PDB file of C-alpha atoms and ligand atoms in Angstrom:
ATOM      1  CA  UNK L 233       1.261 -15.704 -45.878  1.00 48.00           C
ATOM      2  CA  UNK L 234      -1.106 -12.759 -45.591  1.00 53.00           C
ATOM      3  CA  UNK L 235      -3.005 -13.828 -48.677  1.00 51.00           C
ATOM      4  CA  UNK L 236      -3.597 -17.408 -47.539  1.00 52.00           C
ATOM      5  CA  UNK L 237      -4.741 -16.212 -44.102  1.00 52.00           C
ATOM      6  CA  UNK L 238      -7.229 -13.855 -45.733  1.00 52.00           C
ATOM      7  CA  UNK L 239      -8.554 -16.618 -48.006  1.00 51.00           C
ATOM      8  CA  UNK L 240      -8.931 -18.907 -45.005  1.00 51.00           C
ATOM      9  CA  UNK L 241     -11.112 -16.295 -43.296  1.00 50.00           C
ATOM     10  CA  UNK L 242     -13.247 -15.703 -46.351  1.00 49.00           C
ATOM     11  CA  UNK L 243     -14.528 -19.270 -46.478  1.00 48.00           C
ATOM     12  CA  UNK L 244     -16.810 -18.562 -43.547  1.00 50.00           C
ATOM     13  CA  UNK L 245     -17.689 -14.965 -44.388  1.00 49.00           C
ATOM     14  CA  UNK L 246     -21.254 -14.216 -45.338  1.00 81.00           C
ATOM     15  CA  UNK L 247     -21.495 -10.426 -45.442  1.00 95.00           C
ATOM     16  CA  UNK L 248     -23.550  -7.725 -43.750  1.00 97.00           C
ATOM     17  CA  UNK L 249     -27.307  -7.426 -43.729  1.00 97.00           C
ATOM     18  CA  UNK L 250     -29.220  -4.447 -42.324  1.00 98.00           C
ATOM     19  CA  UNK L 251     -32.959  -4.780 -41.873  1.00 98.00           C
ATOM     20  CA  UNK L 252     -35.287  -1.857 -41.125  1.00 98.00           C
ATOM     21  CA  UNK L 253     -32.619   0.108 -39.295  1.00 98.00           C
ATOM     22  CA  UNK L 254     -33.740   3.260 -37.532  1.00 98.00           C
ATOM     23  CA  UNK L 255     -31.725   5.468 -35.258  1.00 98.00           C
ATOM     24  CA  UNK L 256     -32.948   8.336 -33.136  1.00 97.00           C
ATOM     25  CA  UNK L 257     -30.830  10.761 -31.155  1.00 96.00           C
ATOM     26  CA  UNK L 258     -31.356  13.727 -28.832  1.00 92.00           C
ATOM     27  CA  UNK L 259     -34.409  15.042 -27.032  1.00 92.00           C
ATOM     28  CA  UNK L 260     -36.829  15.559 -28.511  1.00 93.00           C
ATOM     29  CA  UNK L 261     -35.587  12.663 -30.635  1.00 94.00           C
ATOM     30  CA  UNK L 262     -34.567  13.311 -34.212  1.00 95.00           C
ATOM     31  CA  UNK L 263     -34.376  10.499 -36.667  1.00 97.00           C
ATOM     32  CA  UNK L 264     -30.796  10.110 -37.896  1.00 97.00           C
ATOM     33  CA  UNK L 265     -31.279   6.853 -39.835  1.00 98.00           C
ATOM     34  CA  UNK L 266     -34.609   5.993 -41.480  1.00 98.00           C
ATOM     35  CA  UNK L 267     -35.600   2.496 -42.514  1.00 98.00           C
ATOM     36  CA  UNK L 268     -32.240   1.371 -43.878  1.00 98.00           C
ATOM     37  CA  UNK L 269     -32.280  -1.969 -45.678  1.00 98.00           C
ATOM     38  CA  UNK L 270     -29.008  -3.074 -47.148  1.00 97.00           C
ATOM     39  CA  UNK L 271     -26.865  -6.068 -47.999  1.00 97.00           C
ATOM     40  CA  UNK L 272     -23.125  -5.942 -48.443  1.00 97.00           C
ATOM     41  CA  UNK L 273     -21.558  -9.061 -49.892  1.00 96.00           C
ATOM     42  CA  UNK L 274     -18.255 -10.633 -49.078  1.00 95.00           C
ATOM     43  CA  UNK L 275     -15.386  -8.922 -50.866  1.00 96.00           C
ATOM     44  CA  UNK L 276     -17.321  -5.824 -51.957  1.00 97.00           C
ATOM     45  CA  UNK L 277     -15.639  -2.437 -52.205  1.00 98.00           C
ATOM     46  CA  UNK L 278     -18.296   0.114 -51.323  1.00 98.00           C
ATOM     47  CA  UNK L 279     -18.327   3.901 -50.986  1.00 98.00           C
ATOM     48  CA  UNK L 280     -20.845   5.676 -48.778  1.00 98.00           C
ATOM     49  CA  UNK L 281     -21.526   9.193 -50.051  1.00 97.00           C
ATOM     50  CA  UNK L 282     -23.808  12.124 -49.252  1.00 96.00           C
ATOM     51  CA  UNK L 283     -23.748  15.659 -47.924  1.00 96.00           C
ATOM     52  CA  UNK L 284     -22.581  16.608 -44.459  1.00 95.00           C
ATOM     53  CA  UNK L 285     -25.093  15.682 -41.757  1.00 96.00           C
ATOM     54  CA  UNK L 286     -26.967  13.138 -43.897  1.00 97.00           C
ATOM     55  CA  UNK L 287     -26.007  10.220 -41.639  1.00 97.00           C
ATOM     56  CA  UNK L 288     -23.010   8.552 -43.316  1.00 97.00           C
ATOM     57  CA  UNK L 289     -20.939   8.164 -40.143  1.00 97.00           C
ATOM     58  CA  UNK L 290     -24.022   7.081 -38.187  1.00 97.00           C
ATOM     59  CA  UNK L 291     -24.750   4.343 -40.705  1.00 98.00           C
ATOM     60  CA  UNK L 292     -21.110   3.229 -40.814  1.00 98.00           C
ATOM     61  CA  UNK L 293     -20.993   2.971 -37.010  1.00 97.00           C
ATOM     62  CA  UNK L 294     -24.256   1.018 -36.812  1.00 97.00           C
ATOM     63  CA  UNK L 295     -23.221  -1.425 -39.546  1.00 97.00           C
ATOM     64  CA  UNK L 296     -19.787  -1.873 -37.970  1.00 97.00           C
ATOM     65  CA  UNK L 297     -21.262  -2.522 -34.477  1.00 96.00           C
ATOM     66  CA  UNK L 298     -19.531   0.520 -32.949  1.00 94.00           C
ATOM     67  CA  UNK L 299     -22.981   1.969 -32.317  1.00 95.00           C
ATOM     68  CA  UNK L 300     -26.416   0.438 -31.813  1.00 94.00           C
ATOM     69  CA  UNK L 301     -29.557   1.199 -33.799  1.00 97.00           C
ATOM     70  CA  UNK L 302     -32.773   2.265 -32.048  1.00 97.00           C
ATOM     71  CA  UNK L 303     -34.600  -0.474 -33.949  1.00 98.00           C
ATOM     72  CA  UNK L 304     -33.910  -2.977 -36.697  1.00 98.00           C
ATOM     73  CA  UNK L 305     -31.419  -5.779 -37.170  1.00 97.00           C
ATOM     74  CA  UNK L 306     -27.735  -5.874 -37.997  1.00 97.00           C
ATOM     75  CA  UNK L 307     -26.690  -9.335 -39.137  1.00 97.00           C
ATOM     76  CA  UNK L 308     -23.024  -9.978 -39.802  1.00 97.00           C
ATOM     77  CA  UNK L 309     -21.811 -13.366 -41.007  1.00 95.00           C
ATOM     78  CA  UNK L 310     -25.141 -14.832 -39.948  1.00 94.00           C
ATOM     79  CA  UNK L 311     -24.854 -13.408 -36.430  1.00 95.00           C
ATOM     80  CA  UNK L 312     -27.563 -11.089 -35.124  1.00 96.00           C
ATOM     81  CA  UNK L 313     -25.544  -8.403 -33.334  1.00 95.00           C
ATOM     82  CA  UNK L 314     -28.386  -7.647 -30.912  1.00 94.00           C
ATOM     83  CA  UNK L 315     -28.079 -11.135 -29.452  1.00 95.00           C
ATOM     84  CA  UNK L 316     -24.426 -10.721 -28.418  1.00 95.00           C
ATOM     85  CA  UNK L 317     -23.365  -9.678 -24.947  1.00 95.00           C
ATOM     86  CA  UNK L 318     -20.931  -6.756 -24.700  1.00 93.00           C
ATOM     87  CA  UNK L 319     -18.019  -9.177 -24.147  1.00 93.00           C
ATOM     88  CA  UNK L 320     -19.050 -11.314 -27.129  1.00 94.00           C
ATOM     89  CA  UNK L 321     -19.415  -8.196 -29.250  1.00 94.00           C
ATOM     90  CA  UNK L 322     -15.875  -7.044 -28.376  1.00 90.00           C
ATOM     91  CA  UNK L 323     -14.484 -10.430 -29.333  1.00 87.00           C
ATOM     92  CA  UNK L 324     -16.537 -10.532 -32.547  1.00 90.00           C
ATOM     93  CA  UNK L 325     -15.328  -7.057 -33.511  1.00 90.00           C
ATOM     94  CA  UNK L 326     -11.682  -7.611 -32.617  1.00 83.00           C
ATOM     95  CA  UNK L 327     -11.429 -10.712 -34.775  1.00 80.00           C
ATOM     96  CA  UNK L 328     -13.404  -9.530 -37.780  1.00 91.00           C
ATOM     97  CA  UNK L 329     -13.200  -5.785 -38.145  1.00 94.00           C
ATOM     98  CA  UNK L 330     -10.677  -3.082 -38.769  1.00 94.00           C
ATOM     99  CA  UNK L 331     -11.384   0.636 -38.482  1.00 94.00           C
ATOM    100  CA  UNK L 332      -9.814   3.666 -40.110  1.00 93.00           C
ATOM    101  CA  UNK L 333     -10.861   7.188 -39.179  1.00 89.00           C
ATOM    102  CA  UNK L 334     -10.322  10.664 -40.626  1.00 84.00           C
ATOM    103  CA  UNK L 335      -8.094  11.567 -37.689  1.00 83.00           C
ATOM    104  CA  UNK L 336      -6.081   8.504 -36.824  1.00 79.00           C
ATOM    105  CA  UNK L 337      -5.735   7.345 -33.248  1.00 88.00           C
ATOM    106  CA  UNK L 338      -2.074   6.354 -33.336  1.00 94.00           C
ATOM    107  CA  UNK L 339      -0.386   6.675 -29.957  1.00 96.00           C
ATOM    108  CA  UNK L 340       2.346   9.366 -30.037  1.00 96.00           C
ATOM    109  CA  UNK L 341       4.629   7.577 -27.578  1.00 97.00           C
ATOM    110  CA  UNK L 342       4.741   4.372 -29.649  1.00 97.00           C
ATOM    111  CA  UNK L 343       6.694   3.721 -32.862  1.00 97.00           C
ATOM    112  CA  UNK L 344       4.933   2.945 -36.129  1.00 97.00           C
ATOM    113  CA  UNK L 345       5.667  -0.747 -35.613  1.00 97.00           C
ATOM    114  CA  UNK L 346       4.338  -0.733 -32.040  1.00 97.00           C
ATOM    115  CA  UNK L 347       1.212   1.123 -33.138  1.00 97.00           C
ATOM    116  CA  UNK L 348       0.538  -1.464 -35.839  1.00 96.00           C
ATOM    117  CA  UNK L 349       0.910  -4.235 -33.263  1.00 96.00           C
ATOM    118  CA  UNK L 350      -1.401  -2.558 -30.717  1.00 93.00           C
ATOM    119  CA  UNK L 351      -4.519  -4.706 -31.491  1.00 90.00           C
ATOM    120  CA  UNK L 352      -2.286  -7.815 -31.358  1.00 91.00           C
ATOM    121  CA  UNK L 353      -0.864  -6.749 -27.984  1.00 91.00           C
ATOM    122  CA  UNK L 354      -4.391  -6.411 -26.600  1.00 85.00           C
ATOM    123  CA  UNK L 355      -5.076 -10.042 -27.383  1.00 84.00           C
ATOM    124  CA  UNK L 356      -1.629 -11.317 -26.397  1.00 91.00           C
ATOM    125  CA  UNK L 357      -0.604 -12.148 -29.984  1.00 93.00           C
ATOM    126  CA  UNK L 358       2.163  -9.576 -30.429  1.00 94.00           C
ATOM    127  CA  UNK L 359       5.005 -12.057 -30.961  1.00 96.00           C
ATOM    128  CA  UNK L 360       3.006 -14.211 -33.332  1.00 96.00           C
ATOM    129  CA  UNK L 361       1.975 -11.248 -35.490  1.00 96.00           C
ATOM    130  CA  UNK L 362       5.289  -9.373 -35.625  1.00 96.00           C
ATOM    131  CA  UNK L 363       6.101 -10.943 -39.004  1.00 96.00           C
ATOM    132  CA  UNK L 364       2.754  -9.893 -40.378  1.00 94.00           C
ATOM    133  CA  UNK L 365       3.324  -6.323 -39.152  1.00 96.00           C
ATOM    134  CA  UNK L 366       6.636  -6.284 -41.025  1.00 96.00           C
ATOM    135  CA  UNK L 367       4.987  -7.658 -44.159  1.00 93.00           C
ATOM    136  CA  UNK L 368       2.338  -4.928 -43.981  1.00 92.00           C
ATOM    137  CA  UNK L 369       4.977  -2.219 -43.548  1.00 94.00           C
ATOM    138  CA  UNK L 370       6.729  -3.572 -46.620  1.00 91.00           C
ATOM    139  CA  UNK L 371       3.499  -3.895 -48.554  1.00 86.00           C
ATOM    140  CA  UNK L 372       2.681  -0.220 -47.972  1.00 85.00           C
ATOM    141  CA  UNK L 373       6.217   0.953 -48.623  1.00 88.00           C
ATOM    142  CA  UNK L 374       6.811   2.317 -45.108  1.00 92.00           C
ATOM    143  CA  UNK L 375       9.272  -0.319 -43.947  1.00 95.00           C
ATOM    144  CA  UNK L 376      12.063   2.235 -43.543  1.00 97.00           C
ATOM    145  CA  UNK L 377       9.930   4.267 -41.107  1.00 97.00           C
ATOM    146  CA  UNK L 378       9.026   1.381 -38.770  1.00 97.00           C
ATOM    147  CA  UNK L 379      10.886   2.835 -35.774  1.00 97.00           C
ATOM    148  CA  UNK L 380       9.589   6.400 -36.138  1.00 97.00           C
ATOM    149  CA  UNK L 381       6.875   7.863 -33.974  1.00 97.00           C
ATOM    150  CA  UNK L 382       3.692   9.187 -35.636  1.00 96.00           C
ATOM    151  CA  UNK L 383       4.762  12.841 -35.331  1.00 96.00           C
ATOM    152  CA  UNK L 384       7.881  12.024 -37.374  1.00 97.00           C
ATOM    153  CA  UNK L 385       5.762  10.797 -40.303  1.00 95.00           C
ATOM    154  CA  UNK L 386       3.757  12.593 -42.999  1.00 91.00           C
ATOM    155  CA  UNK L 387      -0.043  12.595 -42.839  1.00 89.00           C
ATOM    156  CA  UNK L 388      -0.232   9.994 -45.607  1.00 89.00           C
ATOM    157  CA  UNK L 389       2.342   7.792 -43.899  1.00 92.00           C
ATOM    158  CA  UNK L 390       0.468   8.078 -40.610  1.00 93.00           C
ATOM    159  CA  UNK L 391      -2.734   7.056 -42.331  1.00 90.00           C
ATOM    160  CA  UNK L 392      -1.029   4.070 -43.971  1.00 91.00           C
ATOM    161  CA  UNK L 393       0.249   3.023 -40.529  1.00 94.00           C
ATOM    162  CA  UNK L 394      -3.343   3.317 -39.274  1.00 93.00           C
ATOM    163  CA  UNK L 395      -4.502   1.117 -42.170  1.00 92.00           C
ATOM    164  CA  UNK L 396      -1.756  -1.417 -41.429  1.00 93.00           C
ATOM    165  CA  UNK L 397      -2.947  -1.399 -37.793  1.00 94.00           C
ATOM    166  CA  UNK L 398      -6.516  -2.036 -38.944  1.00 92.00           C
ATOM    167  CA  UNK L 399      -5.247  -5.078 -40.903  1.00 91.00           C
ATOM    168  CA  UNK L 400      -3.021  -6.686 -38.293  1.00 93.00           C
ATOM    169  CA  UNK L 401      -5.722  -9.090 -37.056  1.00 91.00           C
ATOM    170  CA  UNK L 402      -6.619 -10.141 -40.664  1.00 89.00           C
ATOM    171  CA  UNK L 403     -10.122  -8.644 -40.502  1.00 94.00           C
ATOM    172  CA  UNK L 404     -12.912  -9.651 -42.867  1.00 93.00           C
ATOM    173  CA  UNK L 405     -14.114  -6.076 -42.903  1.00 96.00           C
ATOM    174  CA  UNK L 406     -12.609  -2.622 -42.975  1.00 97.00           C
ATOM    175  CA  UNK L 407     -14.781   0.347 -42.144  1.00 97.00           C
ATOM    176  CA  UNK L 408     -13.236   3.688 -42.999  1.00 96.00           C
ATOM    177  CA  UNK L 409     -14.798   7.041 -42.140  1.00 96.00           C
ATOM    178  CA  UNK L 410     -13.302   9.631 -44.491  1.00 94.00           C
ATOM    179  CA  UNK L 411      -9.855   8.028 -44.501  1.00 92.00           C
ATOM    180  CA  UNK L 412      -8.635  10.640 -47.004  1.00 91.00           C
ATOM    181  CA  UNK L 413     -10.563  13.557 -45.498  1.00 90.00           C
ATOM    182  CA  UNK L 414      -7.611  15.047 -43.693  1.00 86.00           C
ATOM    183  CA  UNK L 415      -5.046  14.601 -46.474  1.00 86.00           C
ATOM    184  CA  UNK L 416      -3.845  16.499 -49.529  1.00 87.00           C
ATOM    185  CA  UNK L 417      -4.588  14.966 -52.908  1.00 89.00           C
ATOM    186  CA  UNK L 418      -1.247  13.113 -53.243  1.00 88.00           C
ATOM    187  CA  UNK L 419      -1.483  11.493 -49.816  1.00 84.00           C
ATOM    188  CA  UNK L 420      -5.220  10.936 -50.284  1.00 90.00           C
ATOM    189  CA  UNK L 421      -4.493   9.074 -53.509  1.00 92.00           C
ATOM    190  CA  UNK L 422      -1.859   6.961 -51.770  1.00 87.00           C
ATOM    191  CA  UNK L 423      -4.306   5.940 -49.064  1.00 88.00           C
ATOM    192  CA  UNK L 424      -6.989   5.219 -51.657  1.00 93.00           C
ATOM    193  CA  UNK L 425      -4.528   3.054 -53.640  1.00 93.00           C
ATOM    194  CA  UNK L 426      -3.748   1.177 -50.430  1.00 90.00           C
ATOM    195  CA  UNK L 427      -7.430   0.438 -49.792  1.00 93.00           C
ATOM    196  CA  UNK L 428      -7.909  -0.715 -53.392  1.00 95.00           C
ATOM    197  CA  UNK L 429      -4.909  -3.024 -53.060  1.00 92.00           C
ATOM    198  CA  UNK L 430      -6.165  -4.535 -49.798  1.00 92.00           C
ATOM    199  CA  UNK L 431      -9.516  -5.283 -51.388  1.00 95.00           C
ATOM    200  CA  UNK L 432      -7.929  -6.774 -54.490  1.00 95.00           C
ATOM    201  CA  UNK L 433      -5.132  -8.791 -52.870  1.00 91.00           C
ATOM    202  CA  UNK L 434      -6.754  -9.956 -49.633  1.00 90.00           C
ATOM    203  CA  UNK L 435     -10.430  -9.908 -50.633  1.00 93.00           C
ATOM    204  CA  UNK L 436     -11.235  -7.733 -47.603  1.00 95.00           C
ATOM    205  CA  UNK L 437     -14.714  -6.232 -47.669  1.00 97.00           C
ATOM    206  CA  UNK L 438     -14.260  -2.463 -47.482  1.00 98.00           C
ATOM    207  CA  UNK L 439     -16.835   0.216 -46.808  1.00 98.00           C
ATOM    208  CA  UNK L 440     -15.546   3.780 -46.836  1.00 98.00           C
ATOM    209  CA  UNK L 441     -17.189   7.155 -46.399  1.00 97.00           C
ATOM    210  CA  UNK L 442     -15.964   9.910 -48.661  1.00 95.00           C
ATOM    211  CA  UNK L 443     -16.904  13.403 -49.796  1.00 91.00           C
ATOM    212  CA  UNK L 444     -14.591  13.146 -52.764  1.00 93.00           C
ATOM    213  CA  UNK L 445     -16.396  12.172 -55.976  1.00 93.00           C
ATOM    214  CA  UNK L 446     -13.161  10.998 -57.606  1.00 94.00           C
ATOM    215  CA  UNK L 447     -12.359   8.702 -54.692  1.00 96.00           C
ATOM    216  CA  UNK L 448     -15.970   7.483 -54.561  1.00 97.00           C
ATOM    217  CA  UNK L 449     -15.677   6.483 -58.232  1.00 97.00           C
ATOM    218  CA  UNK L 450     -13.101   3.779 -57.340  1.00 97.00           C
ATOM    219  CA  UNK L 451     -15.804   1.786 -55.563  1.00 97.00           C
ATOM    220  CA  UNK L 452     -17.637  -1.108 -57.210  1.00 96.00           C
ATOM    221  CA  UNK L 453     -20.737   0.241 -55.593  1.00 96.00           C
ATOM    222  CA  UNK L 454     -21.783   3.656 -54.284  1.00 97.00           C
ATOM    223  CA  UNK L 455     -24.398   4.048 -51.575  1.00 97.00           C
ATOM    224  CA  UNK L 456     -25.939   7.520 -51.469  1.00 97.00           C
ATOM    225  CA  UNK L 457     -27.556   8.998 -48.398  1.00 97.00           C
ATOM    226  CA  UNK L 458     -29.990  11.883 -48.125  1.00 97.00           C
ATOM    227  CA  UNK L 459     -31.441  12.880 -44.759  1.00 97.00           C
ATOM    228  CA  UNK L 460     -30.808   9.543 -43.064  1.00 98.00           C
ATOM    229  CA  UNK L 461     -32.102   7.455 -45.962  1.00 98.00           C
ATOM    230  CA  UNK L 462     -30.414   5.426 -48.640  1.00 97.00           C
ATOM    231  CA  UNK L 463     -31.464   6.766 -52.027  1.00 95.00           C
ATOM    232  CA  UNK L 464     -30.923   5.418 -55.544  1.00 88.00           C
ATOM    233  CA  UNK L 465     -27.832   6.892 -57.235  1.00 81.00           C
TER     234      UNK L 465
HETATM  235  N1  LIG R 156     -26.238  13.479 -30.222  1.00 74.81           N
HETATM  236  C1  LIG R 156     -26.947  13.913 -31.257  1.00 74.81           C
HETATM  237  N2  LIG R 156     -28.199  14.394 -31.080  1.00 74.81           N
HETATM  238  C2  LIG R 156     -28.944  14.803 -32.121  1.00 74.81           C
HETATM  239  N3  LIG R 156     -28.513  14.755 -33.415  1.00 74.81           N
HETATM  240  C3  LIG R 156     -27.291  14.295 -33.631  1.00 74.81           C
HETATM  241  C4  LIG R 156     -26.438  13.848 -32.581  1.00 74.81           C
HETATM  242  N4  LIG R 156     -25.269  13.444 -33.134  1.00 74.81           N
HETATM  243  C5  LIG R 156     -25.402  13.627 -34.466  1.00 74.81           C
HETATM  244  N5  LIG R 156     -26.590  14.153 -34.772  1.00 74.81           N
HETATM  245  C6  LIG R 156     -27.097  14.470 -36.116  1.00 74.81           C
HETATM  246  O1  LIG R 156     -27.138  13.282 -36.868  1.00 74.81           O
HETATM  247  C7  LIG R 156     -27.046  13.593 -38.257  1.00 74.81           C
HETATM  248  C8  LIG R 156     -26.118  12.603 -38.929  1.00 74.81           C
HETATM  249  O2  LIG R 156     -24.786  12.779 -38.454  1.00 74.81           O
HETATM  250  P1  LIG R 156     -23.549  12.023 -39.111  1.00 74.81           P
HETATM  251  O3  LIG R 156     -22.377  12.338 -38.302  1.00 74.81           O
HETATM  252  O4  LIG R 156     -23.923  10.593 -39.288  1.00 74.81           O
HETATM  253  O5  LIG R 156     -23.489  12.732 -40.548  1.00 74.81           O
HETATM  254  P2  LIG R 156     -22.403  12.609 -41.699  1.00 74.81           P
HETATM  255  O6  LIG R 156     -23.156  12.327 -42.962  1.00 74.81           O
HETATM  256  O7  LIG R 156     -21.361  11.643 -41.305  1.00 74.81           O
HETATM  257  O8  LIG R 156     -21.813  14.084 -41.778  1.00 74.81           O
HETATM  258  P3  LIG R 156     -20.311  14.604 -42.095  1.00 74.81           P
HETATM  259  O9  LIG R 156     -20.147  14.448 -43.584  1.00 74.81           O
HETATM  260  O10 LIG R 156     -20.345  16.033 -41.693  1.00 74.81           O
HETATM  261  O11 LIG R 156     -19.361  13.775 -41.305  1.00 74.81           O
HETATM  262  C9  LIG R 156     -26.568  15.040 -38.329  1.00 74.81           C
HETATM  263  O12 LIG R 156     -27.619  15.830 -38.831  1.00 74.81           O
HETATM  264  C10 LIG R 156     -26.200  15.385 -36.893  1.00 74.81           C
HETATM  265  O13 LIG R 156     -26.493  16.731 -36.623  1.00 74.81           O
HETATM  266 MG1  LIG R 157     -19.317  11.846 -40.839  1.00 74.81          MG
END
C-alpha cells in the first residue's frame, strides 16, 4: 500500500533546482550562502557535508522552503517557490515534504502513534492514515512501542518515530538535518538504515546533513560546503 502510493506520487515529481542562491544575514550583512547552483533529481539519496558554520543547515532550509533566500530561485517540481503565497507554500510543503531534525520535536504528552499521526491530524486525515501509521511502525520495528510516550523510548526509537512522522503524508522529499547527530553509533546506524530503506523501497528523495564521514558514505552523492559555497568533492 505504501509502495504503490509512493510510486503514484513519483510520476509527477521533477526534483529540486536551485539557481544563483544567495543568503545574507545579520547587520552588517554577512553572506551565508554564495551563488549556489544545484539540481537534485527525483529519487536521489544525497548527503550534505562540511565543517560547522559552513552553511549546511542554511542551504537545507532554503532548498526545503523552510527559509527564503535573499536572491535566486528555488524551483521544486517545476514550481517557483517565490511565486507561492504563504498559504500555498504551507500546502505545498505539507503534501510534499517531510522533515527530520537533530533534536526531534515529538510532543511529550502524545503517544508514539499519536505523534506519527500529528501531520495527518492537522489536515483532517487522521482516520484515513491510521493504517499507514501502523504499517510504518511495523516497518521500523517499533510496533510494540506504539502506545508509549517519547520519554519512554530510547533516542534511536524516538528518532525512528520522528522519521515515521515525516513519512505519514507520503512525501516526495525528506530533508534531515543531522538526524544521527544526537545518537550513539548503534542508534545512529539504525536511523541511517531506516533512511536508506525509505529511499530504496519508496523512492523518496532524501537530503541529509551529517558530520559523520561513515554515514555520508552511504549517499549516492555528497555535496560539500565550504564558507557558504558548494565545492567539488
Ligand atoms: N542570524 C544570523 N546572523 C548572522 N549570521 C548567522 C545567523 N545565523 C547563522 N549565522 C551564520 O551562518 C553560518 C551558517 O550557519 P549554518 O547553521 O547554516 O551552518 P552549519 O554548516 O549548519 O553548521 P553546524 O554544522 O554547526 O550545524 C554560520 O557561520 C553562522 O554563524
Ligand atoms: Mg547545522
